[in-house]
Amino acid sequence: MGVKFENVTKLYSGTRPAVKNLSFEVQTGELLVLIGPSGCGKTTTLRMINRLEEPTSGSIFIEGREIHTYDPIQLRRGIGYAIQQTGLLPHMTVSQNIELVPKLLKWDEKRRHARTRELLEMVGMDYETFAHRYPRQLSGGQQQRVGVLRALATDPPVILMDEPFGALDPLSREVLQIELKRLQAKLQKTIVFVTHDMDEAMRLGDRVAIFREGVLLQLATPDELIRSPKDEFVAKFMGRFLAPQKAPVDSVRQFMQTAPIHIRRELPNGERVVQIADTSLWFRVDDEGLLQGVTDKAPEAPDQWHTATWTNSDTLSIRETDAPTEVLGRLAEGEAEALPVVDAEHRLVGIVTRRSAIRTLSGTLRRVEV
Amino acid sequence: MSELGDFWSKYGDQILQALGQHLYLVGLSVVLGIIVAIPLGIILTRIPRWATTIIAVVSIAQTVPSLVLFVLLIPILGIGTQPALTVLVLYSLLPILRNTYIGLRSVDPTLIDASRGQGMTSWEILTIVELPLSAPIIVAGIRLSAIYLVSWATIAALIGAGGLGELIFSGIDSYDTTLLLAGAIPTALLALIVGFVFGILRRLVTPRGLGADKAQILLKPDLRAEVIVR
């Protein structure tokens, strides 16, 4: 029993639209979270489903049937409704509160009591202990559980929840979220859940709809939202859930060393042997600065360079435009202690070493932590 | 002791008869006041835009001294029990009306919203949610009306409605202090008893679930005075 919005707009007199041209669908058995800053239209959207608010234009369907073809009282009795303030009637006991709608629907007493017992046991509340208590004799978390149970009392296929855990302390909230998740896995209700807490949205939502100023910005699974937030606002709203958008290091240059550079030998053919940052790596460079060869073994005497074995520089060198992660990978796998970096023309521009890479990364991490 | 016996043999029947008339006047006007004022109070909560104006008008009417009102109505209604009842009913309205209005308004709006969201009709919300929760405040209004009426009903004797006031005014006219006290003491006792009985009733209608603290607030006399006088 899905819920579908088609071009729904809600105007309050004299103000900007609370909801603007809204179209989306809640799948059967799905828990859809509506989230956004206060005044974004999420609660109005929820309240239009059970006609506590009437849309100015557009249509809303439940199981393919337009909600205005239902009698509002019958419609609401067929939809569960739980709110932040619990809405429990203070002059009625837990069981009287849970059995309110079943009683209005003329369920007989035996059936009502059996249902209450079943519901209480579903959330680990002992019937004998709690059924005859008044709401004020319960803790906040227990009251909110009863509020949710009341919404489930008639086993409605669609349930609306308006920040049901918003007033609870973080611990109770987490416990109830886990409980709801467990119940939902079993009951497979179609739930529309309003919250302003991103942790809650990511924890509970099969999909999450992000609202801003009456507009639905993005409706996606939590994974999709993390991977590809649609715009800056969504990204900002997702906050810490987003993977860093850029790698902490985005260029080889950031961890490349260029100094100190020493010319160890001028070769007879005009080439030079250079060493950078005192690593045990020597480079043969021609008079245009192009890298010709690399060796990790220096000859015993400075005039013996012609005996050195040079490795082809193409395989060993990296380009300064290479992806940093790839370069870091090569360093990490121990291919070499250090690697020469060349520019587009194959001129030697510097080296990367394990040490320079680690130093740069640790600096980046420190920046991130701050 | 024998003086009291003499007093009783002389005035006993008269006092009992006057007391009966008095109770009749008070009882009937309170009942009629309830029948008019509670529905009116409920209607006022449904038209909040007019409510303050209407309550203001009724409050002003209440400030007209009862003696003046009794006299003003003589040309229209004549004298006797019926005009007296009319005036007393008018006076009983305000405390009940005001407390009904304030009582219903004091119900947490989120409770009403949640009830509506669950599919309760307006009538169900009124009878299952609003009236039970505001019952202590409404009964406090009825209690105050009844206590006031016990004293106002004495003045009704001036237009021939009978009651304990008749003994008082006869006593004043004939400089008979004993006769005056024969009317005044039962009136005072009646006011105390009425207050006590309605106090118990109010406690009975206070929903158990509201808890001692909240019930206590509802029972606090200074708050009650504020509720009615404001």
Coordinates of C-alpha atoms in Angstrom, one line a residue:
Chain A
M1 CA 0.0 0.0 0.0
G2 CA 2.1 2.8 -1.3
V3 CA 1.6 6.5 -0.9
K4 CA 1.9 8.8 -3.9
F5 CA 2.2 12.6 -4.2
E6 CA 1.4 14.2 -7.5
N7 CA 2.2 17.9 -8.0
V8 CA 1.1 18.7 -4.5
T9 CA 1.3 22.4 -3.4
K10 CA 0.3 23.7 0.0
L11 CA -0.1 27.4 0.5
Y12 CA -0.9 29.1 3.8
S13 CA -2.5 32.4 3.4
G14 CA -0.1 35.2 3.0
T15 CA 3.1 33.2 3.2
R16 CA 5.4 31.5 0.8
P17 CA 4.3 28.0 -0.1
A18 CA 4.9 25.4 2.6
V19 CA 5.2 22.7 0.0
K20 CA 5.9 23.4 -3.7
N21 CA 4.9 21.1 -6.5
L22 CA 5.8 18.0 -4.7
S23 CA 5.8 14.6 -6.5
F24 CA 7.2 11.4 -5.1
E25 CA 6.2 7.9 -4.1
V26 CA 6.5 5.9 -1.0
Q27 CA 6.9 2.2 -1.9
T28 CA 4.9 -0.4 -0.1
G29 CA 6.7 -1.7 2.9
E30 CA 9.3 1.0 2.8
L31 CA 10.4 3.3 5.6
L32 CA 10.8 6.7 4.0
V33 CA 12.4 9.5 6.1
L34 CA 11.5 13.1 5.4
I35 CA 14.2 15.4 6.7
G36 CA 15.2 19.0 6.4
P37 CA 15.6 22.1 8.6
S38 CA 12.5 23.4 10.4
G39 CA 10.0 25.1 8.2
C40 CA 11.1 23.0 5.2
G41 CA 7.6 21.5 4.7
K42 CA 8.4 17.9 5.9
T43 CA 5.7 17.9 8.6
T44 CA 3.1 19.6 6.4
T45 CA 3.8 16.9 3.8
L46 CA 3.3 14.2 6.4
R47 CA 0.1 15.8 7.7
M48 CA -1.4 16.0 4.3
I49 CA -1.4 12.2 4.0
N50 CA -4.0 11.8 6.8
R51 CA -5.7 15.0 5.8
L52 CA -4.8 17.0 9.0
E53 CA -3.7 19.5 6.3
E54 CA -5.4 19.9 2.9
P55 CA -3.2 20.4 -0.1
T56 CA -4.0 23.7 -2.1
S57 CA -3.5 21.8 -5.3
G58 CA -2.4 18.4 -6.5
S59 CA -3.4 14.9 -5.5
I60 CA -2.3 12.3 -3.0
F61 CA -3.0 8.6 -3.5
I62 CA -3.0 5.7 -1.1
E63 CA -2.9 2.4 -2.9
G64 CA -3.8 4.2 -6.1
R65 CA -6.9 5.8 -4.6
E66 CA -7.1 9.6 -4.1
I67 CA -7.4 10.4 -0.4
H68 CA -10.2 12.8 -0.9
T69 CA -12.4 10.0 -2.0
Y70 CA -12.2 8.6 1.5
D71 CA -14.1 9.9 4.5
P72 CA -11.4 11.7 6.6
I73 CA -12.4 9.9 9.8
Q74 CA -12.2 6.5 8.1
L75 CA -9.0 7.4 6.3
R76 CA -7.3 8.4 9.6
R77 CA -8.5 5.3 11.4
G78 CA -6.8 3.3 8.7
I79 CA -3.5 5.1 9.1
G80 CA -1.3 4.9 12.2
Y81 CA -0.1 8.2 13.7
A82 CA 2.6 8.8 16.2
I83 CA 3.9 12.2 17.3
Q84 CA 6.8 13.7 19.3
Q85 CA 4.6 14.7 22.3
T86 CA 3.2 11.1 22.3
G87 CA -0.3 12.4 22.3
L88 CA -1.2 9.8 24.9
L89 CA -4.3 10.8 26.9
P90 CA -3.1 11.5 30.4
H91 CA -6.4 10.4 32.0
M92 CA -6.4 7.0 30.4
T93 CA -4.2 4.0 31.1
V94 CA -1.7 2.5 28.7
S95 CA -4.2 -0.2 27.6
Q96 CA -7.0 2.4 27.3
N97 CA -4.8 4.5 25.1
I98 CA -3.7 1.7 22.9
E99 CA -7.3 0.4 22.6
L100 CA -8.8 3.8 21.8
V101 CA -9.1 3.4 18.0
P102 CA -9.9 -0.4 18.2
K103 CA -12.7 0.6 20.5
L104 CA -14.0 3.3 18.1
L105 CA -13.9 0.6 15.5
K106 CA -16.1 -1.6 17.8
W107 CA -13.6 -4.4 18.3
D108 CA -14.9 -6.5 21.2
E109 CA -13.1 -6.4 24.5
K110 CA -11.4 -9.8 24.2
R111 CA -9.8 -8.9 20.9
R112 CA -8.7 -5.5 22.1
H113 CA -7.0 -6.9 25.2
A114 CA -5.3 -9.6 23.3
R115 CA -4.0 -7.1 20.8
T116 CA -2.7 -4.8 23.6
R117 CA -0.9 -7.8 25.2
E118 CA 0.6 -8.7 21.9
L119 CA 1.8 -5.2 21.2
L120 CA 3.3 -4.6 24.7
E121 CA 5.2 -7.9 24.5
M122 CA 6.5 -6.9 21.1
V123 CA 8.5 -4.1 22.8
G124 CA 9.3 -6.1 25.9
M125 CA 6.8 -4.4 28.2
D126 CA 5.1 -6.7 30.6
Y127 CA 1.3 -6.5 30.3
E128 CA 0.6 -7.1 33.9
T129 CA 3.1 -4.4 35.0
F130 CA 2.3 -1.7 32.4
A131 CA -1.2 -2.1 30.9
H132 CA -2.9 -0.3 33.8
R133 CA -0.4 2.4 34.4
Y134 CA -1.1 6.0 33.5
P135 CA 1.2 7.7 31.0
R136 CA 2.8 9.9 33.7
Q137 CA 3.8 6.7 35.5
L138 CA 6.0 5.7 32.6
S139 CA 9.5 7.0 31.6
G140 CA 9.8 9.1 28.5
G141 CA 11.0 6.1 26.5
Q142 CA 8.2 3.9 27.7
Q143 CA 5.6 6.6 26.9
Q144 CA 7.0 6.9 23.4
R145 CA 6.9 3.1 22.9
V146 CA 3.3 3.2 23.9
G147 CA 2.8 6.1 21.4
V148 CA 4.2 3.9 18.6
L149 CA 2.2 0.9 19.7
R150 CA -1.0 2.9 19.6
A151 CA -0.2 3.7 16.0
L152 CA 0.2 0.0 15.4
A153 CA -2.9 -1.0 17.3
T154 CA -5.3 -1.7 14.4
D155 CA -2.4 -3.1 12.3
P156 CA -2.7 -0.3 9.7
P157 CA -0.7 -0.7 6.5
V158 CA 0.5 2.9 6.5
I159 CA 2.0 4.6 9.5
L160 CA 2.9 8.3 9.9
M161 CA 5.5 9.3 12.5
D162 CA 6.3 12.9 13.3
E163 CA 9.6 13.1 15.1
P164 CA 8.4 10.3 17.5
F165 CA 11.8 10.1 19.2
G166 CA 12.7 13.8 19.1
A167 CA 12.1 14.5 22.8
L168 CA 14.1 11.6 24.1
D169 CA 17.6 11.5 25.5
P170 CA 20.1 10.1 23.1
L171 CA 20.3 6.7 24.7
S172 CA 16.6 6.0 24.8
R173 CA 16.3 7.4 21.3
E174 CA 18.9 4.9 20.0
V175 CA 17.2 2.0 21.8
L176 CA 13.8 2.9 20.2
Q177 CA 15.3 3.4 16.8
I178 CA 16.8 -0.1 17.0
E179 CA 13.5 -1.4 18.2
L180 CA 11.6 0.3 15.4
K181 CA 14.0 -1.1 12.9
R182 CA 13.5 -4.6 14.3
L183 CA 9.7 -4.2 14.3
Q184 CA 9.7 -2.8 10.8
A185 CA 11.8 -5.8 9.5
K186 CA 9.1 -8.0 10.9
L187 CA 5.9 -6.0 10.0
Q188 CA 6.9 -4.4 6.7
K189 CA 4.7 -1.4 7.1
T190 CA 4.7 1.6 4.8
I191 CA 6.1 4.2 7.1
V192 CA 6.6 7.9 6.5
F193 CA 8.9 9.2 9.2
V194 CA 9.7 12.9 9.8
T195 CA 12.9 13.9 11.6
H196 CA 15.5 16.6 11.7
D197 CA 18.2 14.2 12.9
M198 CA 20.5 13.0 10.1
D199 CA 21.8 10.1 12.3
E200 CA 18.2 8.9 12.7
A201 CA 17.5 9.3 9.0
M202 CA 20.5 7.3 8.0
R203 CA 19.9 4.6 10.6
L204 CA 16.2 4.1 9.9
G205 CA 15.4 5.1 6.3
D206 CA 15.2 2.7 3.5
R207 CA 15.2 6.0 1.5
V208 CA 15.6 9.5 2.7
A209 CA 13.9 12.6 1.2
I210 CA 15.7 15.9 1.8
F211 CA 13.5 19.0 1.9
R212 CA 14.3 22.6 1.8
E213 CA 11.9 25.5 1.7
G214 CA 9.0 23.4 0.6
V215 CA 11.0 21.7 -2.2
L216 CA 12.1 18.1 -2.3
L217 CA 15.7 18.3 -3.2
Q218 CA 16.7 14.7 -3.3
L219 CA 15.1 11.4 -2.6
A220 CA 17.5 8.5 -2.4
T221 CA 18.8 5.6 -0.4
P222 CA 21.3 6.6 2.4
D223 CA 24.1 5.0 0.3
E224 CA 23.2 7.1 -2.7
L225 CA 23.0 10.2 -0.7
I226 CA 26.5 9.6 0.7
R227 CA 27.9 8.8 -2.7
S228 CA 26.3 11.5 -4.7
P229 CA 24.6 14.4 -2.9
K230 CA 22.8 16.4 -5.5
D231 CA 23.9 19.8 -4.5
E232 CA 25.8 21.9 -2.0
F233 CA 22.8 22.1 0.4
V234 CA 22.3 18.3 0.5
A235 CA 26.1 17.8 0.9
K236 CA 26.2 20.3 3.8
F237 CA 23.1 18.7 5.4
M238 CA 24.7 15.2 5.1
G239 CA 27.6 16.6 7.0
R240 CA 29.9 14.1 8.5
F241 CA 28.2 11.2 6.6
L242 CA 29.9 12.3 3.4
A243 CA 33.1 10.6 2.4
P244 CA 35.7 13.4 1.9
Q245 CA 34.9 14.7 -1.6
K246 CA 38.6 15.0 -2.6
A247 CA 41.4 12.7 -1.6
P248 CA 43.3 14.4 1.2
V249 CA 46.2 14.6 -1.3
D250 CA 45.2 15.5 -4.8
S251 CA 48.5 15.9 -6.6
V252 CA 51.8 14.2 -6.6
R253 CA 53.4 17.6 -6.2
Q254 CA 52.1 17.7 -2.7
F255 CA 54.5 15.1 -1.5
M256 CA 57.2 15.5 -4.0
Q257 CA 60.7 16.5 -2.8
T258 CA 62.7 18.9 -5.0
A259 CA 65.5 19.8 -2.6
P260 CA 68.3 19.5 -1.7
I261 CA 69.5 18.7 -5.2
H262 CA 73.1 17.7 -5.8
I263 CA 75.0 17.3 -9.1
R264 CA 77.3 14.4 -8.4
R265 CA 79.1 14.1 -11.7
E266 CA 79.3 15.7 -15.1
L267 CA 79.6 12.9 -17.6
P268 CA 81.7 13.2 -20.8
N269 CA 78.7 13.2 -23.1
G270 CA 77.2 16.2 -21.4
E271 CA 74.9 14.3 -19.2
R272 CA 74.9 14.7 -15.4
V273 CA 74.4 12.4 -12.5
V274 CA 72.1 14.0 -9.9
Q275 CA 70.9 13.1 -6.4
I276 CA 67.9 14.5 -4.7
A277 CA 67.3 14.7 -0.9
D278 CA 70.2 12.3 -0.2
T279 CA 68.3 9.1 -1.0
S280 CA 70.3 6.3 -2.4
L281 CA 69.0 6.9 -5.9
W282 CA 70.9 8.5 -8.7
F283 CA 69.6 10.0 -11.9
R284 CA 71.2 10.4 -15.2
V285 CA 69.9 13.6 -16.8
D286 CA 70.9 15.1 -20.2
D287 CA 71.6 18.7 -20.9
E288 CA 67.9 19.5 -21.4
G289 CA 67.1 18.0 -18.1
L290 CA 65.4 14.9 -19.5
L291 CA 65.7 11.9 -17.3
Q292 CA 67.7 9.2 -19.0
G293 CA 68.3 6.5 -16.4
V294 CA 68.1 5.6 -12.8
T295 CA 70.3 3.5 -10.5
D296 CA 70.4 2.6 -6.9
K297 CA 74.0 1.6 -6.9
A298 CA 76.6 4.3 -7.1
P299 CA 80.1 3.2 -8.3
E300 CA 82.8 3.1 -5.7
A301 CA 84.8 5.9 -7.2
P302 CA 83.3 9.1 -8.7
D303 CA 85.2 8.4 -12.0
Q304 CA 83.6 5.0 -12.4
W305 CA 80.1 6.2 -13.4
H306 CA 80.4 4.6 -16.9
T307 CA 80.4 1.2 -15.1
A308 CA 77.0 1.8 -13.5
T309 CA 74.0 -0.1 -14.6
W310 CA 71.1 2.2 -15.4
T311 CA 67.5 1.2 -15.3
N312 CA 65.2 2.4 -18.0
S313 CA 63.7 5.5 -16.5
D314 CA 60.3 5.1 -18.2
T315 CA 59.2 2.1 -16.1
L316 CA 60.4 3.5 -12.8
S317 CA 59.5 7.2 -13.1
I318 CA 56.2 8.7 -12.3
R319 CA 54.5 11.7 -13.9
E320 CA 53.6 14.6 -11.8
T321 CA 50.1 14.3 -13.2
D322 CA 49.7 10.6 -12.0
A323 CA 47.0 9.9 -9.5
P324 CA 48.4 10.3 -6.0
T325 CA 46.7 7.2 -4.7
E326 CA 48.4 5.1 -7.4
V327 CA 51.8 6.5 -6.5
L328 CA 51.2 6.0 -2.8
G329 CA 50.2 2.4 -3.6
R330 CA 53.5 1.8 -5.5
L331 CA 55.4 3.2 -2.6
A332 CA 53.5 1.2 -0.1
E333 CA 54.0 -2.0 -1.9
G334 CA 57.7 -1.6 -1.5
E335 CA 58.5 -1.4 -5.2
A336 CA 61.0 1.3 -4.3
E337 CA 62.1 3.4 -1.5
A338 CA 61.8 6.4 -3.7
L339 CA 60.7 7.2 -7.2
P340 CA 61.7 10.0 -9.6
V341 CA 58.9 12.4 -10.8
V342 CA 59.0 13.8 -14.4
D343 CA 56.9 16.4 -16.1
A344 CA 55.1 16.0 -19.4
E345 CA 58.3 16.4 -21.4
H346 CA 60.0 13.7 -19.2
R347 CA 62.2 16.3 -17.4
L348 CA 63.2 15.3 -13.9
V349 CA 61.3 17.6 -11.5
G350 CA 61.7 15.8 -8.1
I351 CA 61.3 12.6 -6.2
V352 CA 58.8 11.0 -4.0
T353 CA 60.0 8.9 -1.1
R354 CA 58.1 7.0 1.6
R355 CA 59.2 9.5 4.1
S356 CA 57.9 12.5 2.1
A357 CA 54.6 10.7 1.4
I358 CA 54.1 9.9 5.1
R359 CA 55.0 13.4 6.2
T360 CA 52.6 15.0 3.8
L361 CA 49.7 12.6 4.7
S362 CA 50.1 13.1 8.4
G363 CA 50.0 16.8 7.8
T364 CA 46.8 16.5 5.9
L365 CA 45.2 14.3 8.5
R366 CA 46.1 16.9 11.1
R367 CA 44.4 19.5 9.0
V368 CA 41.3 17.3 8.7
E369 CA 41.1 16.7 12.4
V370 CA 41.2 20.4 13.1
Chain B
M1 CA -30.7 25.4 76.1
S2 CA -34.3 26.0 76.7
E3 CA -33.9 29.4 74.8
L4 CA -32.7 27.4 71.8
G5 CA -35.7 25.1 72.2
D6 CA -38.0 28.1 72.4
F7 CA -36.4 29.6 69.3
W8 CA -36.7 26.4 67.4
S9 CA -40.4 25.8 68.4
K10 CA -41.1 29.4 67.3
Y11 CA -39.1 29.6 64.1
G12 CA -38.3 25.9 63.2
D13 CA -41.1 25.4 60.7
Q14 CA -40.4 28.8 59.2
I15 CA -36.7 28.1 58.8
L16 CA -37.2 24.7 57.2
Q17 CA -39.7 26.1 54.8
A18 CA -37.4 29.0 53.9
L19 CA -34.5 26.6 53.5
G20 CA -36.5 24.5 51.2
Q21 CA -37.4 27.5 49.1
H22 CA -33.8 28.6 49.1
L23 CA -32.5 25.3 48.0
Y24 CA -35.1 25.2 45.3
L25 CA -34.0 28.6 44.0
V26 CA -30.3 27.9 44.2
G27 CA -30.6 24.3 42.8
L28 CA -32.8 25.1 39.9
S29 CA -30.8 28.2 38.9
V30 CA -27.5 26.3 39.1
V31 CA -28.9 23.4 37.0
L32 CA -30.3 25.8 34.4
G33 CA -27.1 27.8 34.5
I34 CA -25.1 24.5 33.7
I35 CA -27.5 23.6 30.9
V36 CA -27.0 27.0 29.3
A37 CA -23.4 27.8 30.2
I38 CA -21.5 24.6 29.5
P39 CA -22.8 24.2 25.9
L40 CA -22.2 27.9 25.4
G41 CA -18.7 27.6 26.7
I42 CA -18.0 24.7 24.4
I43 CA -19.3 26.8 21.4
L44 CA -17.0 29.7 22.5
T45 CA -14.0 27.4 22.1
R46 CA -15.1 26.8 18.5
I47 CA -15.3 30.5 17.7
P48 CA -12.2 31.9 19.5
R49 CA -12.5 35.1 17.5
W50 CA -15.7 36.0 19.3
A51 CA -15.0 34.3 22.6
T52 CA -13.2 37.2 24.3
T53 CA -15.9 39.7 23.3
I54 CA -18.7 37.5 24.5
I55 CA -17.0 36.8 27.8
A56 CA -16.4 40.5 28.3
V57 CA -20.0 41.4 27.6
V58 CA -21.2 38.7 30.1
S59 CA -18.7 40.0 32.6
I60 CA -20.0 43.5 32.4
A61 CA -23.6 42.2 32.9
Q62 CA -22.3 40.5 36.0
T63 CA -21.1 43.7 37.5
V64 CA -24.7 45.1 37.6
P65 CA -25.6 44.8 41.3
S66 CA -28.1 42.1 41.7
L67 CA -30.5 44.4 43.7
V68 CA -30.6 46.7 40.7
L69 CA -31.2 43.9 38.3
F70 CA -34.0 42.5 40.4
V71 CA -35.7 45.9 40.5
L72 CA -35.1 46.6 36.8
L73 CA -36.8 43.3 35.9
I74 CA -40.0 44.0 38.0
P75 CA -41.7 45.9 35.2
I76 CA -40.9 43.2 32.7
L77 CA -41.4 40.0 34.7
G78 CA -43.3 41.2 37.7
I79 CA -42.5 39.7 41.1
G80 CA -42.4 36.2 42.5
T81 CA -40.3 33.1 42.0
Q82 CA -40.0 33.2 38.2
P83 CA -38.3 36.6 37.8
A84 CA -36.1 35.7 40.8
L85 CA -35.0 32.5 39.0
T86 CA -34.4 34.4 35.8
V87 CA -32.0 36.8 37.5
L88 CA -30.2 34.0 39.5
V89 CA -29.7 31.9 36.3
L90 CA -28.2 35.0 34.7
Y91 CA -25.8 35.3 37.6
S92 CA -24.9 31.7 37.6
L93 CA -23.8 31.8 34.0
L94 CA -20.5 33.6 34.1
P95 CA -18.4 31.5 36.4
I96 CA -19.6 28.3 34.6
L97 CA -19.2 29.8 31.2
R98 CA -15.8 31.2 31.8
N99 CA -14.4 28.0 33.5
T100 CA -15.8 25.8 30.7
Y101 CA -14.1 28.0 28.2
I102 CA -10.8 28.2 30.0
G103 CA -11.0 24.5 31.0
L104 CA -11.4 23.4 27.4
R105 CA -8.7 25.8 26.2
S106 CA -6.3 24.5 28.8
V107 CA -6.3 21.0 27.2
D108 CA -2.9 20.4 25.5
P109 CA -3.5 21.1 21.7
T110 CA -1.1 18.3 20.8
L111 CA -3.5 15.9 22.5
I112 CA -6.3 17.1 20.4
D113 CA -4.1 17.0 17.2
A114 CA -3.1 13.4 18.0
S115 CA -6.7 12.4 18.7
R116 CA -7.8 14.0 15.4
G117 CA -4.9 12.2 13.6
Q118 CA -6.1 8.9 15.0
G119 CA -9.5 9.4 13.4
M120 CA -11.6 10.7 16.3
T121 CA -14.6 12.8 15.4
S122 CA -15.1 16.3 16.9
W123 CA -17.7 14.8 19.2
E124 CA -15.5 12.0 20.3
I125 CA -12.7 14.4 21.0
L126 CA -15.0 16.6 23.0
T127 CA -16.5 13.8 25.1
I128 CA -13.4 11.5 25.4
V129 CA -10.6 14.0 25.6
E130 CA -11.6 17.6 26.3
L131 CA -14.5 17.4 28.8
P132 CA -12.9 14.7 31.1
L133 CA -9.6 16.7 31.2
S134 CA -11.3 20.0 31.9
A135 CA -13.9 18.6 34.3
P136 CA -12.1 19.8 37.5
I137 CA -12.0 23.4 36.2
I138 CA -15.6 23.2 35.1
V139 CA -16.8 21.9 38.4
A140 CA -14.8 24.6 40.1
G141 CA -16.9 27.1 38.2
I142 CA -20.1 25.4 39.1
R143 CA -19.0 25.4 42.8
L144 CA -18.4 29.1 42.7
S145 CA -21.7 29.8 41.0
A146 CA -23.5 27.7 43.6
I147 CA -21.8 29.5 46.5
Y148 CA -22.6 32.9 45.1
L149 CA -26.2 31.9 44.4
V150 CA -26.7 30.9 48.0
S151 CA -26.1 34.6 49.0
W152 CA -27.7 36.2 46.0
A153 CA -30.9 34.2 46.5
T154 CA -31.4 35.9 49.9
I155 CA -31.9 39.2 47.9
A156 CA -34.5 37.5 45.8
A157 CA -36.8 37.7 48.9
L158 CA -37.2 41.4 48.1
I159 CA -39.3 40.5 45.0
G160 CA -41.3 37.9 46.8
A161 CA -39.4 34.7 45.9
G162 CA -39.2 33.6 49.5
G163 CA -36.2 31.7 50.9
L164 CA -33.9 32.5 53.8
G165 CA -33.7 36.1 52.7
E166 CA -37.3 36.6 53.8
L167 CA -36.3 35.8 57.4
I168 CA -33.4 38.2 57.2
F169 CA -35.4 41.1 55.8
S170 CA -38.3 40.5 58.2
G171 CA -35.7 40.6 61.0
I172 CA -34.3 43.9 59.7
D173 CA -37.7 45.4 59.3
S174 CA -38.9 44.5 62.7
Y175 CA -35.6 45.1 64.5
D176 CA -35.8 41.4 65.5
T177 CA -32.2 40.2 65.7
T178 CA -33.2 36.6 66.5
L179 CA -35.3 36.4 63.3
L180 CA -32.5 38.0 61.3
L181 CA -30.0 35.3 62.6
A182 CA -32.6 32.6 61.9
G183 CA -32.1 33.6 58.3
A184 CA -28.5 34.5 58.3
I185 CA -27.0 31.5 60.1
P186 CA -28.6 28.9 57.9
T187 CA -27.6 30.9 54.8
A188 CA -23.9 31.0 55.9
L189 CA -24.0 27.2 56.8
L190 CA -25.6 26.4 53.5
A191 CA -22.9 28.3 51.6
L192 CA -20.2 26.4 53.5
I193 CA -21.9 23.0 52.9
V194 CA -22.4 23.8 49.2
G195 CA -18.7 24.7 48.9
F196 CA -17.7 21.5 50.7
V197 CA -19.9 19.2 48.6
F198 CA -18.7 20.7 45.3
G199 CA -15.1 20.5 46.6
I200 CA -15.6 16.7 47.0
L201 CA -17.3 16.5 43.6
R202 CA -14.4 18.3 42.0
R203 CA -11.9 15.8 43.5
L204 CA -14.1 13.0 42.2
V205 CA -14.1 14.2 38.6
T206 CA -10.3 14.9 38.6
P207 CA -9.0 12.1 36.4
R208 CA -6.7 9.8 38.3
G209 CA -4.1 9.9 35.6
L210 CA -3.5 13.6 35.9
G211 CA -1.5 12.9 39.0
A212 CA -1.5 14.5 42.4
D213 CA 0.5 17.5 41.4
K214 CA -1.8 18.5 38.5
A215 CA -4.9 17.8 40.5
Q216 CA -3.5 20.0 43.2
I217 CA -3.0 22.9 40.8
L218 CA -6.6 22.5 39.7
L219 CA -7.8 22.6 43.3
K220 CA -5.7 25.6 44.4
P221 CA -8.2 28.2 45.5
D222 CA -6.1 31.2 44.5
L223 CA -5.7 29.8 40.9
R224 CA -9.4 29.1 40.8
A225 CA -10.1 32.7 41.8
E226 CA -7.8 33.9 39.1
V227 CA -9.5 31.6 36.5
I228 CA -12.8 33.1 37.3
V229 CA -12.0 36.7 38.1
R230 CA -9.5 37.4 35.3

